[in-house]
Amino acid sequence: MMSYQQDATNPSDDVPTNWATASRLGPLQDLPGFWEGTGFSLIARPNFSGGNPNKIFLQLNLLRESLEITTIGSPVTDRGSLQDDISIYGLNYLHRVTDGVTGAPLHIEPGQWLYIPPTSEPKADASVVRQGCIPHGNAFCSVGFSENAVFEGLPDIPPANTVPFAIGATPPPAGTKNPFIEYDLSVPSPFRSDNLAAQITQALVNDPNQMLRDDLIGQKPLKIVRLITMTPPAGGIGNIPFITSNADAGSVESVFAIETMATPNGQTFLQLQYSQTVLLNFNGMSFPHVTVGTLIKAF
């Protein structure tokens, strides 16, 4: 059994105060709380017997989301053989997602955010880790870094690619025409979600990050902390055999931006925007599954 219990004989392993724990979370320290908001999801899923020559069904959903994050109240000690032990501080989270129109359940994900101190073996700067489990039969561990920025004006959010490409190839540049007709909303297709909400436009299908830019219109960011994680080169994804054979989740990369926003009356509030891309590999192609969201810290 894995355990993060400390060495009871070592006074330095005493459980720290809440303040000390928060101060050691580094760039994660503003995450604990209850967040809620809206988003968008695009996924091309396999279509085994529907008669589509492209063998996909394009599912498009507006999202309603909640994210509950709590502090792990004790340091987690990783024992070293090539260097001294390290203490990891972190957070538990539970992400719930439902369809923004019908309320149907879409996604649930328990996991952790971790702050890793600098290490000598391997030689690495401080890093952040996001790891989670999805009941399709997937578990992931993505590793990365944080960026801090003070802003005048709105941040530049690069486009998110939705164009499929050959497995192992480089994703196509922004503006590349999608060869799959299911992604063209001007062409009726039985292999795409129907009765789409008015907010789901061609611009959103081409670049889901457009929703994040639109949500920022009229806002005044003061500070943004970006948590950028990915697999590979570090971390990884574990899939059950069925997933590996039918729609292998090959990689995940995400950016979570903790945004301190100013209100017209001089107050501030916290906003969390994220963009995530999971590559689903089947039929010789990598299909980007892109989800984005904007959430406000409610409690």
PDB file of C-alpha atoms in Angstrom:
ATOM      1  CA  MET A   1       0.000   0.000   0.000  1.00  0.00           C
ATOM      2  CA  MET A   2       1.305   3.450  -0.917  1.00  0.00           C
ATOM      3  CA  SER A   3       1.341   5.913   1.957  1.00  0.00           C
ATOM      4  CA  TYR A   4       2.383   9.498   2.561  1.00  0.00           C
ATOM      5  CA  GLN A   5       2.517   9.176   6.364  1.00  0.00           C
ATOM      6  CA  GLN A   6       5.539  10.825   7.923  1.00  0.00           C
ATOM      7  CA  ASP A   7       8.255   9.476  10.178  1.00  0.00           C
ATOM      8  CA  ALA A   8       6.783   9.854  13.682  1.00  0.00           C
ATOM      9  CA  THR A   9      10.281   9.802  15.215  1.00  0.00           C
ATOM     10  CA  ASN A  10      11.371  12.909  13.317  1.00  0.00           C
ATOM     11  CA  PRO A  11      10.042  16.225  14.704  1.00  0.00           C
ATOM     12  CA  SER A  12      10.620  17.868  11.312  1.00  0.00           C
ATOM     13  CA  ASP A  13       7.833  15.667   9.925  1.00  0.00           C
ATOM     14  CA  ASP A  14       5.175  17.245  12.175  1.00  0.00           C
ATOM     15  CA  VAL A  15       2.035  18.332  10.326  1.00  0.00           C
ATOM     16  CA  PRO A  16       2.466  22.044   9.524  1.00  0.00           C
ATOM     17  CA  THR A  17      -0.063  24.801  10.156  1.00  0.00           C
ATOM     18  CA  ASN A  18      -2.535  25.707   7.419  1.00  0.00           C
ATOM     19  CA  TRP A  19      -0.589  28.909   6.767  1.00  0.00           C
ATOM     20  CA  ALA A  20       2.696  27.041   6.390  1.00  0.00           C
ATOM     21  CA  THR A  21       1.112  24.510   4.033  1.00  0.00           C
ATOM     22  CA  ALA A  22      -0.382  27.258   1.860  1.00  0.00           C
ATOM     23  CA  SER A  23       2.914  29.137   1.712  1.00  0.00           C
ATOM     24  CA  ARG A  24       4.667  25.989   0.441  1.00  0.00           C
ATOM     25  CA  LEU A  25       2.229  25.401  -2.426  1.00  0.00           C
ATOM     26  CA  GLY A  26       4.133  27.868  -4.588  1.00  0.00           C
ATOM     27  CA  PRO A  27       2.142  28.759  -7.729  1.00  0.00           C
ATOM     28  CA  LEU A  28      -0.752  26.508  -6.591  1.00  0.00           C
ATOM     29  CA  GLN A  29      -1.619  28.522  -3.490  1.00  0.00           C
ATOM     30  CA  ASP A  30      -4.648  30.347  -5.016  1.00  0.00           C
ATOM     31  CA  LEU A  31      -6.294  27.150  -6.296  1.00  0.00           C
ATOM     32  CA  PRO A  32      -8.021  25.806  -3.120  1.00  0.00           C
ATOM     33  CA  GLY A  33     -11.734  26.562  -3.104  1.00  0.00           C
ATOM     34  CA  PHE A  34     -14.876  25.937  -5.147  1.00  0.00           C
ATOM     35  CA  TRP A  35     -14.887  27.086  -8.774  1.00  0.00           C
ATOM     36  CA  GLU A  36     -17.783  27.043 -11.226  1.00  0.00           C
ATOM     37  CA  GLY A  37     -18.333  28.179 -14.774  1.00  0.00           C
ATOM     38  CA  THR A  38     -18.864  27.215 -18.411  1.00  0.00           C
ATOM     39  CA  GLY A  39     -16.876  25.816 -21.310  1.00  0.00           C
ATOM     40  CA  PHE A  40     -16.793  23.924 -24.591  1.00  0.00           C
ATOM     41  CA  SER A  41     -15.726  20.434 -25.657  1.00  0.00           C
ATOM     42  CA  LEU A  42     -14.853  19.069 -29.104  1.00  0.00           C
ATOM     43  CA  ILE A  43     -14.147  15.367 -29.584  1.00  0.00           C
ATOM     44  CA  ALA A  44     -14.018  13.157 -32.676  1.00  0.00           C
ATOM     45  CA  ARG A  45     -14.893   9.701 -31.378  1.00  0.00           C
ATOM     46  CA  PRO A  46     -14.735   6.406 -33.289  1.00  0.00           C
ATOM     47  CA  ASN A  47     -17.845   5.476 -35.296  1.00  0.00           C
ATOM     48  CA  PHE A  48     -17.633   1.709 -35.695  1.00  0.00           C
ATOM     49  CA  SER A  49     -20.881   0.805 -37.470  1.00  0.00           C
ATOM     50  CA  GLY A  50     -22.574   4.053 -38.506  1.00  0.00           C
ATOM     51  CA  GLY A  51     -21.688   3.973 -42.191  1.00  0.00           C
ATOM     52  CA  ASN A  52     -19.378   6.981 -42.133  1.00  0.00           C
ATOM     53  CA  PRO A  53     -16.401   6.509 -44.497  1.00  0.00           C
ATOM     54  CA  ASN A  54     -14.339   8.715 -42.170  1.00  0.00           C
ATOM     55  CA  LYS A  55     -15.256   6.396 -39.250  1.00  0.00           C
ATOM     56  CA  ILE A  56     -15.787   9.259 -36.791  1.00  0.00           C
ATOM     57  CA  PHE A  57     -18.586  11.088 -35.027  1.00  0.00           C
ATOM     58  CA  LEU A  58     -17.865  14.705 -34.066  1.00  0.00           C
ATOM     59  CA  GLN A  59     -19.363  15.495 -30.659  1.00  0.00           C
ATOM     60  CA  LEU A  60     -19.704  19.170 -29.722  1.00  0.00           C
ATOM     61  CA  ASN A  61     -20.915  20.268 -26.277  1.00  0.00           C
ATOM     62  CA  LEU A  62     -21.308  23.465 -24.335  1.00  0.00           C
ATOM     63  CA  LEU A  63     -20.266  22.716 -20.764  1.00  0.00           C
ATOM     64  CA  ARG A  64     -21.273  23.578 -17.226  1.00  0.00           C
ATOM     65  CA  GLU A  65     -18.449  22.848 -14.824  1.00  0.00           C
ATOM     66  CA  SER A  66     -17.530  22.755 -11.158  1.00  0.00           C
ATOM     67  CA  LEU A  67     -14.078  22.254  -9.692  1.00  0.00           C
ATOM     68  CA  GLU A  68     -13.630  21.582  -5.978  1.00  0.00           C
ATOM     69  CA  ILE A  69     -10.042  21.861  -4.708  1.00  0.00           C
ATOM     70  CA  THR A  70      -8.823  21.132  -1.175  1.00  0.00           C
ATOM     71  CA  THR A  71      -5.375  21.258   0.399  1.00  0.00           C
ATOM     72  CA  ILE A  72      -3.515  18.077   1.333  1.00  0.00           C
ATOM     73  CA  GLY A  73      -2.838  18.992   4.967  1.00  0.00           C
ATOM     74  CA  SER A  74       0.518  17.290   5.308  1.00  0.00           C
ATOM     75  CA  PRO A  75       3.739  17.206   3.302  1.00  0.00           C
ATOM     76  CA  VAL A  76       4.255  14.092   1.209  1.00  0.00           C
ATOM     77  CA  THR A  77       7.802  12.773   1.572  1.00  0.00           C
ATOM     78  CA  ASP A  78       9.551  11.204  -1.414  1.00  0.00           C
ATOM     79  CA  ARG A  79      12.570   9.190  -0.268  1.00  0.00           C
ATOM     80  CA  GLY A  80      15.815   9.776  -2.126  1.00  0.00           C
ATOM     81  CA  SER A  81      18.571   7.300  -2.935  1.00  0.00           C
ATOM     82  CA  LEU A  82      20.737   9.697  -4.991  1.00  0.00           C
ATOM     83  CA  GLN A  83      19.897  12.883  -3.062  1.00  0.00           C
ATOM     84  CA  ASP A  84      18.174  13.913   0.166  1.00  0.00           C
ATOM     85  CA  ASP A  85      14.444  13.290   0.597  1.00  0.00           C
ATOM     86  CA  ILE A  86      12.052  15.907  -0.765  1.00  0.00           C
ATOM     87  CA  SER A  87       8.718  17.120   0.610  1.00  0.00           C
ATOM     88  CA  ILE A  88       5.857  17.620  -1.836  1.00  0.00           C
ATOM     89  CA  TYR A  89       2.892  19.861  -1.053  1.00  0.00           C
ATOM     90  CA  GLY A  90      -0.301  19.515  -3.018  1.00  0.00           C
ATOM     91  CA  LEU A  91      -4.036  19.665  -3.541  1.00  0.00           C
ATOM     92  CA  ASN A  92      -6.871  17.227  -4.172  1.00  0.00           C
ATOM     93  CA  TYR A  93      -9.426  18.182  -6.832  1.00  0.00           C
ATOM     94  CA  LEU A  94     -12.734  16.905  -8.181  1.00  0.00           C
ATOM     95  CA  HIS A  95     -13.807  18.183 -11.612  1.00  0.00           C
ATOM     96  CA  ARG A  96     -17.453  17.624 -12.633  1.00  0.00           C
ATOM     97  CA  VAL A  97     -18.746  18.469 -16.121  1.00  0.00           C
ATOM     98  CA  THR A  98     -22.292  18.337 -17.483  1.00  0.00           C
ATOM     99  CA  ASP A  99     -23.813  19.354 -20.805  1.00  0.00           C
ATOM    100  CA  GLY A 100     -24.516  23.071 -20.676  1.00  0.00           C
ATOM    101  CA  VAL A 101     -27.865  22.679 -22.475  1.00  0.00           C
ATOM    102  CA  THR A 102     -29.362  19.365 -21.324  1.00  0.00           C
ATOM    103  CA  GLY A 103     -27.576  18.866 -17.990  1.00  0.00           C
ATOM    104  CA  ALA A 104     -26.511  15.347 -19.028  1.00  0.00           C
ATOM    105  CA  PRO A 105     -23.345  14.058 -17.300  1.00  0.00           C
ATOM    106  CA  LEU A 106     -20.205  14.240 -19.442  1.00  0.00           C
ATOM    107  CA  HIS A 107     -17.085  13.966 -17.296  1.00  0.00           C
ATOM    108  CA  ILE A 108     -15.878  13.407 -13.750  1.00  0.00           C
ATOM    109  CA  GLU A 109     -12.218  13.510 -12.761  1.00  0.00           C
ATOM    110  CA  PRO A 110     -10.633  13.180  -9.320  1.00  0.00           C
ATOM    111  CA  GLY A 111      -6.971  14.068  -9.090  1.00  0.00           C
ATOM    112  CA  GLN A 112      -4.167  16.092  -7.541  1.00  0.00           C
ATOM    113  CA  TRP A 113      -2.093  19.155  -8.228  1.00  0.00           C
ATOM    114  CA  LEU A 114       1.439  18.869  -6.795  1.00  0.00           C
ATOM    115  CA  TYR A 115       4.288  21.336  -6.290  1.00  0.00           C
ATOM    116  CA  ILE A 116       7.698  19.660  -6.624  1.00  0.00           C
ATOM    117  CA  PRO A 117      10.759  21.456  -5.192  1.00  0.00           C
ATOM    118  CA  PRO A 118      14.008  21.744  -7.150  1.00  0.00           C
ATOM    119  CA  THR A 119      16.023  18.520  -7.240  1.00  0.00           C
ATOM    120  CA  SER A 120      19.619  17.544  -7.951  1.00  0.00           C
ATOM    121  CA  GLU A 121      18.913  13.939  -9.035  1.00  0.00           C
ATOM    122  CA  PRO A 122      17.522  14.467 -11.563  1.00  0.00           C
ATOM    123  CA  LYS A 123      18.732  18.032 -11.926  1.00  0.00           C
ATOM    124  CA  ALA A 124      15.533  20.047 -12.297  1.00  0.00           C
ATOM    125  CA  ASP A 125      13.970  23.337 -11.306  1.00  0.00           C
ATOM    126  CA  ALA A 126      10.787  23.446  -9.256  1.00  0.00           C
ATOM    127  CA  SER A 127       7.875  21.972 -11.198  1.00  0.00           C
ATOM    128  CA  VAL A 128       4.118  21.427 -11.068  1.00  0.00           C
ATOM    129  CA  VAL A 129       2.284  18.164 -11.650  1.00  0.00           C
ATOM    130  CA  ARG A 130      -1.345  17.457 -12.513  1.00  0.00           C
ATOM    131  CA  GLN A 131      -2.500  13.866 -12.220  1.00  0.00           C
ATOM    132  CA  GLY A 132      -5.983  12.439 -12.490  1.00  0.00           C
ATOM    133  CA  CYS A 133      -8.226   9.453 -13.179  1.00  0.00           C
ATOM    134  CA  ILE A 134     -11.081   9.229 -15.690  1.00  0.00           C
ATOM    135  CA  PRO A 135     -13.676   6.411 -15.514  1.00  0.00           C
ATOM    136  CA  HIS A 136     -13.200   5.495 -19.179  1.00  0.00           C
ATOM    137  CA  GLY A 137     -10.202   3.553 -17.853  1.00  0.00           C
ATOM    138  CA  ASN A 138      -7.499   6.227 -18.089  1.00  0.00           C
ATOM    139  CA  ALA A 139      -5.060   7.690 -15.591  1.00  0.00           C
ATOM    140  CA  PHE A 140      -2.563  10.418 -16.428  1.00  0.00           C
ATOM    141  CA  CYS A 141       0.376  12.221 -14.844  1.00  0.00           C
ATOM    142  CA  SER A 142       1.411  15.434 -16.609  1.00  0.00           C
ATOM    143  CA  VAL A 143       4.479  17.430 -15.578  1.00  0.00           C
ATOM    144  CA  GLY A 144       5.410  21.014 -16.293  1.00  0.00           C
ATOM    145  CA  PHE A 145       6.106  24.473 -14.944  1.00  0.00           C
ATOM    146  CA  SER A 146       4.497  27.760 -13.954  1.00  0.00           C
ATOM    147  CA  GLU A 147       4.694  31.269 -15.405  1.00  0.00           C
ATOM    148  CA  ASN A 148       3.860  34.517 -13.608  1.00  0.00           C
ATOM    149  CA  ALA A 149       2.944  37.721 -15.403  1.00  0.00           C
ATOM    150  CA  VAL A 150       1.616  41.164 -14.482  1.00  0.00           C
ATOM    151  CA  PHE A 151      -0.673  42.567 -17.152  1.00  0.00           C
ATOM    152  CA  GLU A 152      -1.623  45.791 -18.860  1.00  0.00           C
ATOM    153  CA  GLY A 153      -4.351  44.771 -21.296  1.00  0.00           C
ATOM    154  CA  LEU A 154      -5.515  41.275 -22.184  1.00  0.00           C
ATOM    155  CA  PRO A 155      -3.266  38.215 -22.520  1.00  0.00           C
ATOM    156  CA  ASP A 156      -2.448  36.681 -25.878  1.00  0.00           C
ATOM    157  CA  ILE A 157      -4.036  33.207 -26.101  1.00  0.00           C
ATOM    158  CA  PRO A 158      -2.673  31.141 -29.009  1.00  0.00           C
ATOM    159  CA  PRO A 159      -5.057  28.991 -31.104  1.00  0.00           C
ATOM    160  CA  ALA A 160      -5.888  25.408 -30.181  1.00  0.00           C
ATOM    161  CA  ASN A 161      -5.553  22.953 -33.065  1.00  0.00           C
ATOM    162  CA  THR A 162      -8.573  20.768 -33.903  1.00  0.00           C
ATOM    163  CA  VAL A 163      -7.330  19.432 -37.275  1.00  0.00           C
ATOM    164  CA  PRO A 164      -6.541  15.669 -37.198  1.00  0.00           C
ATOM    165  CA  PHE A 165      -3.078  14.598 -38.352  1.00  0.00           C
ATOM    166  CA  ALA A 166      -1.107  11.385 -38.867  1.00  0.00           C
ATOM    167  CA  ILE A 167      -0.007   9.662 -35.662  1.00  0.00           C
ATOM    168  CA  GLY A 168       3.492  10.821 -34.780  1.00  0.00           C
ATOM    169  CA  ALA A 169       3.438  13.773 -37.183  1.00  0.00           C
ATOM    170  CA  THR A 170       3.716  17.438 -36.235  1.00  0.00           C
ATOM    171  CA  PRO A 171       0.342  19.131 -35.630  1.00  0.00           C
ATOM    172  CA  PRO A 172      -0.621  21.378 -38.564  1.00  0.00           C
ATOM    173  CA  PRO A 173      -0.174  25.158 -38.247  1.00  0.00           C
ATOM    174  CA  ALA A 174      -3.032  27.467 -37.328  1.00  0.00           C
ATOM    175  CA  GLY A 175      -5.377  28.124 -40.235  1.00  0.00           C
ATOM    176  CA  THR A 176      -4.919  24.707 -41.858  1.00  0.00           C
ATOM    177  CA  LYS A 177      -8.125  23.599 -43.610  1.00  0.00           C
ATOM    178  CA  ASN A 178      -9.708  20.574 -41.938  1.00  0.00           C
ATOM    179  CA  PRO A 179     -10.049  17.702 -44.444  1.00  0.00           C
ATOM    180  CA  PHE A 180     -12.859  16.050 -42.431  1.00  0.00           C
ATOM    181  CA  ILE A 181     -16.260  17.299 -43.596  1.00  0.00           C
ATOM    182  CA  GLU A 182     -17.774  16.673 -40.148  1.00  0.00           C
ATOM    183  CA  TYR A 183     -15.920  19.766 -38.881  1.00  0.00           C
ATOM    184  CA  ASP A 184     -17.614  22.027 -41.470  1.00  0.00           C
ATOM    185  CA  LEU A 185     -20.823  23.285 -39.863  1.00  0.00           C
ATOM    186  CA  SER A 186     -22.096  24.606 -43.206  1.00  0.00           C
ATOM    187  CA  VAL A 187     -22.451  21.014 -44.450  1.00  0.00           C
ATOM    188  CA  PRO A 188     -25.217  18.900 -42.823  1.00  0.00           C
ATOM    189  CA  SER A 189     -23.884  15.637 -41.408  1.00  0.00           C
ATOM    190  CA  PRO A 190     -25.495  12.766 -39.499  1.00  0.00           C
ATOM    191  CA  PHE A 191     -22.062  12.154 -37.990  1.00  0.00           C
ATOM    192  CA  ARG A 192     -21.979  15.335 -35.912  1.00  0.00           C
ATOM    193  CA  SER A 193     -23.954  16.578 -32.915  1.00  0.00           C
ATOM    194  CA  ASP A 194     -27.237  18.101 -34.058  1.00  0.00           C
ATOM    195  CA  ASN A 195     -29.417  20.922 -32.727  1.00  0.00           C
ATOM    196  CA  LEU A 196     -26.295  22.864 -31.849  1.00  0.00           C
ATOM    197  CA  ALA A 197     -26.580  25.823 -29.487  1.00  0.00           C
ATOM    198  CA  ALA A 198     -26.101  29.201 -31.152  1.00  0.00           C
ATOM    199  CA  GLN A 199     -22.818  29.698 -29.266  1.00  0.00           C
ATOM    200  CA  ILE A 200     -21.232  26.774 -31.158  1.00  0.00           C
ATOM    201  CA  THR A 201     -19.936  28.511 -34.264  1.00  0.00           C
ATOM    202  CA  GLN A 202     -17.506  27.561 -37.018  1.00  0.00           C
ATOM    203  CA  ALA A 203     -14.921  29.848 -35.413  1.00  0.00           C
ATOM    204  CA  LEU A 204     -15.247  27.880 -32.152  1.00  0.00           C
ATOM    205  CA  VAL A 205     -14.878  24.532 -33.933  1.00  0.00           C
ATOM    206  CA  ASN A 206     -11.788  25.806 -35.732  1.00  0.00           C
ATOM    207  CA  ASP A 207     -10.274  27.200 -32.530  1.00  0.00           C
ATOM    208  CA  PRO A 208     -11.948  26.437 -29.165  1.00  0.00           C
ATOM    209  CA  ASN A 209      -9.648  28.957 -27.449  1.00  0.00           C
ATOM    210  CA  GLN A 210     -11.800  31.655 -29.066  1.00  0.00           C
ATOM    211  CA  MET A 211     -14.247  31.097 -26.198  1.00  0.00           C
ATOM    212  CA  LEU A 212     -11.528  32.021 -23.687  1.00  0.00           C
ATOM    213  CA  ARG A 213     -10.703  35.214 -25.578  1.00  0.00           C
ATOM    214  CA  ASP A 214     -14.376  36.150 -25.768  1.00  0.00           C
ATOM    215  CA  ASP A 215     -14.801  35.578 -22.022  1.00  0.00           C
ATOM    216  CA  LEU A 216     -11.988  38.076 -21.349  1.00  0.00           C
ATOM    217  CA  ILE A 217     -13.588  40.918 -23.305  1.00  0.00           C
ATOM    218  CA  GLY A 218     -14.263  43.831 -20.955  1.00  0.00           C
ATOM    219  CA  GLN A 219     -12.191  42.338 -18.131  1.00  0.00           C
ATOM    220  CA  LYS A 220      -9.078  43.798 -16.502  1.00  0.00           C
ATOM    221  CA  PRO A 221      -6.460  41.220 -15.467  1.00  0.00           C
ATOM    222  CA  LEU A 222      -3.898  42.308 -12.872  1.00  0.00           C
ATOM    223  CA  LYS A 223      -1.877  39.124 -12.543  1.00  0.00           C
ATOM    224  CA  ILE A 224      -1.911  35.722 -14.232  1.00  0.00           C
ATOM    225  CA  VAL A 225      -0.233  32.520 -13.040  1.00  0.00           C
ATOM    226  CA  ARG A 226      -0.115  29.876 -15.751  1.00  0.00           C
ATOM    227  CA  LEU A 227       0.278  26.182 -14.893  1.00  0.00           C
ATOM    228  CA  ILE A 228       1.557  24.409 -18.008  1.00  0.00           C
ATOM    229  CA  THR A 229       1.799  20.605 -17.944  1.00  0.00           C
ATOM    230  CA  MET A 230       2.103  17.873 -20.568  1.00  0.00           C
ATOM    231  CA  THR A 231       2.905  14.260 -21.380  1.00  0.00           C
ATOM    232  CA  PRO A 232       5.493  13.435 -22.713  1.00  0.00           C
ATOM    233  CA  PRO A 233       8.399  13.938 -22.105  1.00  0.00           C
ATOM    234  CA  ALA A 234       7.721  13.352 -18.410  1.00  0.00           C
ATOM    235  CA  GLY A 235       4.766  11.632 -16.796  1.00  0.00           C
ATOM    236  CA  GLY A 236       2.501   9.485 -18.932  1.00  0.00           C
ATOM    237  CA  ILE A 237      -0.948   7.962 -19.479  1.00  0.00           C
ATOM    238  CA  GLY A 238      -2.186   4.521 -18.500  1.00  0.00           C
ATOM    239  CA  ASN A 239      -5.130   3.064 -20.463  1.00  0.00           C
ATOM    240  CA  ILE A 240      -7.142  -0.127 -20.155  1.00  0.00           C
ATOM    241  CA  PRO A 241      -6.601  -2.513 -23.118  1.00  0.00           C
ATOM    242  CA  PHE A 242      -9.917  -1.585 -24.769  1.00  0.00           C
ATOM    243  CA  ILE A 243      -8.934   2.104 -24.885  1.00  0.00           C
ATOM    244  CA  THR A 244      -5.461   1.280 -26.203  1.00  0.00           C
ATOM    245  CA  SER A 245      -6.924  -0.797 -29.049  1.00  0.00           C
ATOM    246  CA  ASN A 246      -9.871   1.418 -30.015  1.00  0.00           C
ATOM    247  CA  ALA A 247      -9.052   5.066 -29.229  1.00  0.00           C
ATOM    248  CA  ASP A 248      -5.670   5.257 -27.570  1.00  0.00           C
ATOM    249  CA  ALA A 249      -5.227   8.355 -25.420  1.00  0.00           C
ATOM    250  CA  GLY A 250      -1.654   9.098 -26.401  1.00  0.00           C
ATOM    251  CA  SER A 251      -0.895  12.432 -24.753  1.00  0.00           C
ATOM    252  CA  VAL A 252      -2.412  15.280 -22.765  1.00  0.00           C
ATOM    253  CA  GLU A 253      -1.293  18.880 -22.494  1.00  0.00           C
ATOM    254  CA  SER A 254      -3.015  21.721 -20.710  1.00  0.00           C
ATOM    255  CA  VAL A 255      -2.675  25.314 -19.573  1.00  0.00           C
ATOM    256  CA  PHE A 256      -4.526  26.438 -16.435  1.00  0.00           C
ATOM    257  CA  ALA A 257      -4.407  30.207 -15.934  1.00  0.00           C
ATOM    258  CA  ILE A 258      -5.184  31.592 -12.466  1.00  0.00           C
ATOM    259  CA  GLU A 259      -6.273  35.155 -13.203  1.00  0.00           C
ATOM    260  CA  THR A 260      -6.560  37.943 -10.636  1.00  0.00           C
ATOM    261  CA  MET A 261      -9.151  40.311 -12.079  1.00  0.00           C
ATOM    262  CA  ALA A 262     -10.027  43.889 -11.120  1.00  0.00           C
ATOM    263  CA  THR A 263     -13.638  45.023 -10.857  1.00  0.00           C
ATOM    264  CA  PRO A 264     -14.836  48.560 -11.720  1.00  0.00           C
ATOM    265  CA  ASN A 265     -15.249  49.390  -7.989  1.00  0.00           C
ATOM    266  CA  GLY A 266     -11.650  48.509  -7.175  1.00  0.00           C
ATOM    267  CA  GLN A 267     -12.213  45.002  -5.823  1.00  0.00           C
ATOM    268  CA  THR A 268     -10.602  41.830  -7.160  1.00  0.00           C
ATOM    269  CA  PHE A 269     -11.768  38.296  -7.895  1.00  0.00           C
ATOM    270  CA  LEU A 270     -10.128  35.085  -9.053  1.00  0.00           C
ATOM    271  CA  GLN A 271     -10.889  33.476 -12.399  1.00  0.00           C
ATOM    272  CA  LEU A 272      -9.554  30.191 -13.762  1.00  0.00           C
ATOM    273  CA  GLN A 273      -9.283  29.620 -17.504  1.00  0.00           C
ATOM    274  CA  TYR A 274      -8.027  26.380 -18.971  1.00  0.00           C
ATOM    275  CA  SER A 275      -7.363  24.822 -22.364  1.00  0.00           C
ATOM    276  CA  GLN A 276      -6.620  21.115 -22.656  1.00  0.00           C
ATOM    277  CA  THR A 277      -5.837  18.895 -25.648  1.00  0.00           C
ATOM    278  CA  VAL A 278      -5.858  15.103 -25.480  1.00  0.00           C
ATOM    279  CA  LEU A 279      -4.731  13.259 -28.608  1.00  0.00           C
ATOM    280  CA  LEU A 280      -6.922  10.231 -29.363  1.00  0.00           C
ATOM    281  CA  ASN A 281      -5.163   7.863 -31.762  1.00  0.00           C
ATOM    282  CA  PHE A 282      -7.207   5.591 -34.038  1.00  0.00           C
ATOM    283  CA  ASN A 283      -7.519   4.839 -37.761  1.00  0.00           C
ATOM    284  CA  GLY A 284      -3.915   5.974 -38.220  1.00  0.00           C
ATOM    285  CA  MET A 285      -4.699   9.544 -37.128  1.00  0.00           C
ATOM    286  CA  SER A 286      -4.371  11.685 -34.022  1.00  0.00           C
ATOM    287  CA  PHE A 287      -7.687  13.428 -33.305  1.00  0.00           C
ATOM    288  CA  PRO A 288      -7.369  16.417 -30.926  1.00  0.00           C
ATOM    289  CA  HIS A 289      -9.970  16.299 -28.148  1.00  0.00           C
ATOM    290  CA  VAL A 290     -10.041  19.914 -26.989  1.00  0.00           C
ATOM    291  CA  THR A 291     -11.822  21.260 -23.916  1.00  0.00           C
ATOM    292  CA  VAL A 292     -11.780  24.828 -22.632  1.00  0.00           C
ATOM    293  CA  GLY A 293     -13.440  26.550 -19.711  1.00  0.00           C
ATOM    294  CA  THR A 294     -13.749  29.760 -17.703  1.00  0.00           C
ATOM    295  CA  LEU A 295     -14.546  29.349 -14.009  1.00  0.00           C
ATOM    296  CA  ILE A 296     -14.964  31.830 -11.153  1.00  0.00           C
ATOM    297  CA  LYS A 297     -13.871  31.124  -7.600  1.00  0.00           C
ATOM    298  CA  ALA A 298     -17.153  31.100  -5.706  1.00  0.00           C
ATOM    299  CA  PHE A 299     -16.000  29.993  -2.221  1.00  0.00           C
TER     300      PHE A 299
END
